[in-house]
Short mmCIF file of C-alpha atoms in Angstrom, two decimals:
data_model
loop_
_atom_site.label_atom_id
_atom_site.label_comp_id
_atom_site.label_asym_id
_atom_site.label_seq_id
_atom_site.Cartn_x
_atom_site.Cartn_y
_atom_site.Cartn_z
CA MET I 300 -8.84 10.92 -9.73
CA LEU I 301 -6.36 9.82 -6.99
CA SER I 302 -5.59 11.01 -3.49
CA ILE I 303 -2.03 10.04 -2.53
CA ILE I 304 -1.54 9.94 1.24
CA THR I 305 1.59 9.64 3.36
CA CYS I 306 2.60 10.05 6.99
CA SER I 307 5.87 11.94 7.17
CA ILE I 308 8.57 11.76 9.84
CA SER I 309 11.45 12.84 7.61
CA PRO I 310 11.55 16.16 5.69
CA GLU I 311 14.34 14.71 3.50
CA HIS I 312 12.36 11.60 2.54
CA VAL I 313 9.13 13.42 1.87
CA GLN I 314 10.79 16.02 -0.39
CA ARG I 315 12.35 13.25 -2.53
CA TRP I 316 9.00 11.47 -2.51
CA LEU I 317 7.10 14.60 -3.64
CA VAL I 318 9.50 15.18 -6.56
CA ASN I 319 9.11 11.52 -7.54
CA ILE I 320 5.29 11.76 -7.46
CA GLN I 321 5.44 14.87 -9.65
CA GLN I 322 7.69 13.06 -12.17
CA THR I 323 5.74 9.78 -12.35
CA ALA I 324 2.03 10.46 -11.73
CA GLY I 325 0.13 11.31 -14.89
CA LEU I 326 -3.45 11.70 -13.77
CA GLU I 327 -5.12 14.52 -11.91
CA HIS I 328 -4.28 13.89 -8.27
CA GLU I 329 -3.84 15.44 -4.85
CA VAL I 330 -1.06 14.74 -2.38
CA ILE I 331 -1.86 14.74 1.33
CA VAL I 332 1.23 14.76 3.58
CA TYR I 333 0.64 14.46 7.29
CA ASP I 334 3.59 15.90 9.20
CA ASN I 335 3.63 13.54 12.15
CA VAL I 336 5.45 15.77 14.65
CA ASP I 337 2.82 14.82 17.24
CA GLN I 338 3.65 11.11 16.72
CA LYS I 339 0.15 9.85 16.16
CA GLY I 340 -0.33 6.22 15.21
CA LEU I 341 -0.45 5.39 11.52
CA CYS I 342 -4.08 4.24 11.65
CA GLU I 343 -5.17 7.57 13.08
CA VAL I 344 -3.09 9.50 10.56
CA TYR I 345 -4.43 7.52 7.60
CA ASN I 346 -8.04 7.95 8.78
CA ILE I 347 -7.58 11.73 9.25
CA CYS I 348 -6.10 12.06 5.75
CA ALA I 349 -8.57 9.74 4.00
CA ALA I 350 -11.47 11.70 5.49
CA LYS I 351 -10.04 14.86 3.88
CA ALA I 352 -9.39 13.21 0.49
CA LYS I 353 -11.35 14.71 -2.39
CA TYR I 354 -11.00 11.80 -4.82
CA GLN I 355 -12.67 8.39 -4.71
CA ASN I 356 -9.40 6.49 -5.21
CA LEU I 357 -6.96 6.45 -2.28
CA CYS I 358 -3.31 5.50 -2.21
CA PHE I 359 -1.67 5.06 1.21
CA VAL I 360 2.08 4.98 0.67
CA HIS I 361 5.16 5.29 2.85
CA GLU I 362 7.45 8.27 2.34
CA ASP I 363 10.52 6.00 1.83
CA VAL I 364 9.16 4.77 -1.50
CA LEU I 365 10.04 5.84 -5.05
CA PHE I 366 7.97 4.97 -8.13
CA HIS I 367 9.73 3.60 -11.22
CA THR I 368 6.67 3.14 -13.44
CA PRO I 369 5.58 6.28 -15.33
CA GLY I 370 1.80 6.64 -15.07
CA TRP I 371 1.54 4.18 -12.18
CA ASP I 372 -1.46 6.10 -10.92
CA LYS I 373 -3.41 5.37 -14.11
CA LEU I 374 -2.83 1.60 -13.56
CA VAL I 375 -4.13 1.88 -9.99
CA VAL I 376 -7.30 3.79 -11.06
CA GLN I 377 -7.97 1.32 -13.88
CA HIS I 378 -7.75 -1.66 -11.53
CA LEU I 379 -9.85 -0.03 -8.80
CA SER I 380 -12.66 0.48 -11.29
CA ASN I 381 -13.31 -3.24 -10.76
CA GLU I 382 -15.79 -3.21 -7.89
CA GLN I 383 -14.68 -6.67 -6.72
CA ILE I 384 -11.20 -5.39 -5.86
CA GLY I 385 -10.74 -4.26 -2.25
CA VAL I 386 -7.08 -3.34 -1.83
CA LEU I 387 -4.18 -3.29 -4.28
CA GLY I 388 -0.51 -3.56 -3.36
CA VAL I 389 2.84 -4.54 -4.85
CA MET I 390 4.03 -6.93 -2.13
CA GLY I 391 1.81 -9.64 -0.75
CA GLY I 392 1.37 -13.26 0.19
CA ARG I 393 -1.10 -15.98 -0.65
CA TYR I 394 -0.75 -17.61 2.76
CA LYS I 395 -0.87 -16.30 6.32
CA SER I 396 -0.26 -18.39 9.38
CA ALA I 397 -1.55 -17.55 12.83
CA PHE I 398 2.06 -17.04 13.99
CA GLY I 399 3.85 -15.16 11.23
CA LEU I 400 4.44 -11.44 11.69
CA SER I 401 4.85 -10.40 8.06
CA TRP I 402 3.16 -10.94 4.73
CA LYS I 403 6.22 -13.06 4.01
CA ASP I 404 4.86 -16.24 5.53
CA GLY I 405 5.20 -19.85 4.49
CA LYS I 406 7.01 -20.88 1.28
CA THR I 407 8.49 -18.20 -0.97
CA SER I 408 6.29 -19.61 -3.76
CA PHE I 409 3.37 -17.99 -1.88
CA TYR I 410 4.86 -14.48 -2.32
CA ARG I 411 3.75 -12.13 -5.05
CA TYR I 412 5.78 -8.97 -5.54
CA ASN I 413 7.25 -6.44 -7.93
CA VAL I 414 9.58 -4.23 -5.89
CA ILE I 415 13.14 -3.01 -5.70
CA GLU I 416 14.58 -3.36 -2.23
CA GLY I 417 16.26 0.04 -2.06
CA ILE I 418 18.69 -0.90 0.72
CA GLU I 419 20.17 -3.84 -1.17
CA GLY I 420 19.24 -2.79 -4.71
CA LYS I 421 17.60 -6.12 -5.55
CA HIS I 422 14.64 -6.25 -7.93
CA LEU I 423 12.21 -8.84 -6.61
CA TRP I 424 9.55 -10.03 -9.07
CA TYR I 425 7.51 -13.15 -8.75
CA PHE I 426 4.26 -13.84 -10.62
CA PRO I 427 4.52 -17.51 -11.66
CA LYS I 428 1.74 -17.33 -14.24
CA ASN I 429 2.75 -13.83 -15.35
CA GLU I 430 -0.71 -12.72 -14.27
CA MET I 431 -1.43 -8.98 -14.20
CA LEU I 432 -3.17 -9.30 -10.82
CA SER I 433 -2.54 -12.01 -8.26
CA GLU I 434 -4.99 -12.57 -5.46
CA VAL I 435 -3.37 -12.49 -2.00
CA VAL I 436 -4.51 -12.76 1.60
CA CYS I 437 -2.14 -10.12 2.98
CA LEU I 438 -0.25 -7.09 1.66
CA ASP I 439 2.67 -4.96 2.78
CA GLY I 440 1.60 -1.56 4.08
CA ALA I 441 4.27 0.35 2.14
CA PHE I 442 1.76 0.75 -0.71
CA LEU I 443 -2.00 0.17 -0.32
CA CYS I 444 -4.66 1.49 -2.69
CA CYS I 445 -8.43 1.25 -2.42
CA ARG I 446 -11.59 3.11 -3.25
CA LYS I 447 -12.81 5.59 -0.65
CA ASN I 448 -16.04 3.65 -0.10
CA VAL I 449 -13.93 0.61 0.88
CA TRP I 450 -11.96 2.65 3.38
CA GLU I 451 -15.20 4.17 4.76
CA LYS I 452 -16.53 0.68 5.47
CA TYR I 453 -13.30 -0.75 6.93
CA LYS I 454 -11.39 2.24 8.34
CA PHE I 455 -7.96 1.67 9.88
CA ASP I 456 -8.44 0.42 13.42
CA GLU I 457 -6.88 3.21 15.50
CA LYS I 458 -8.44 1.85 18.68
CA HIS I 459 -6.40 -1.37 18.67
CA PHE I 460 -3.38 -0.31 16.63
CA LYS I 461 -1.81 2.74 18.18
CA GLY I 462 1.63 2.55 16.59
CA PHE I 463 3.03 1.70 13.17
CA HIS I 464 2.69 -2.08 12.91
CA PHE I 465 0.05 -4.65 11.94
CA TYR I 466 -2.39 -1.95 10.76
CA ASP I 467 -2.00 -3.29 7.22
CA THR I 468 -2.70 -6.94 8.05
CA ASP I 469 -5.77 -6.00 10.08
CA PHE I 470 -7.12 -3.71 7.31
CA ILE I 471 -6.56 -6.27 4.56
CA PHE I 472 -8.20 -9.09 6.54
CA ARG I 473 -11.28 -6.98 7.27
CA VAL I 474 -11.59 -5.81 3.67
CA ALA I 475 -11.33 -9.43 2.54
CA GLN I 476 -14.64 -10.18 4.22
CA GLN I 477 -16.34 -8.54 1.23
CA TYR I 478 -13.71 -7.93 -1.46
CA ARG I 479 -10.68 -9.51 -3.04
CA ASN I 480 -7.16 -8.13 -2.52
CA TYR I 481 -4.41 -8.25 -5.13
CA THR I 482 -0.80 -7.53 -5.94
CA ILE I 483 -0.21 -5.81 -9.27
CA ASN I 484 2.42 -7.14 -11.70
CA ASN I 485 3.40 -4.09 -13.75
CA LEU I 486 3.78 -1.37 -11.14
CA LEU I 487 7.35 -1.12 -9.92
CA LEU I 488 8.35 0.79 -6.82
CA GLU I 489 11.51 0.98 -4.75
CA HIS I 490 11.19 0.64 -0.97
CA PHE I 491 14.03 1.84 1.25
CA SER I 492 13.15 -0.22 4.31
CA HIS I 493 12.93 -3.84 5.41
CA GLY I 494 10.41 -2.96 8.07
CA LYS I 495 10.64 -3.61 11.82
CA PHE I 496 8.44 -5.48 14.27
#
């Protein structure tokens, strides 16, 4: 039902992450952990893992994330059954300038998120109409879910993105040529990083 994929650089983080997945995921799933000792770029790692995935729903998630919503995977699979949806996330923006580096671009009223910032312990939630799904133009790469046929059409661009940055923005923009991308209101995760550029 769901293939959960991560790129690991920290045995400590990935062990905590694996226990959390076991405690919170309720559907039949597989976990694909790529031990990135060879320091491949994230696009290459995600493409390798997605090609191996046996399920038609994919979840690309960072290892420094913990899920707080029991059965979060069921929510993902339910939403991805809508063929108009391209990519789901929990942090995204409804505006993207040509100059901003992050999904956090423009006014904060453009943001849509449901996340605990693990470093500061703040719960950030903003869905002004209390909508279950909010359409966005960009998403944070800490948590990206899509159907396998979407990934097959718009694979992560490992030719142009060799490292660990901007892969998410590029992927989301390309998927948006055919599909709509959304943040989800009722899936809460905790992310232990602010990200770096």
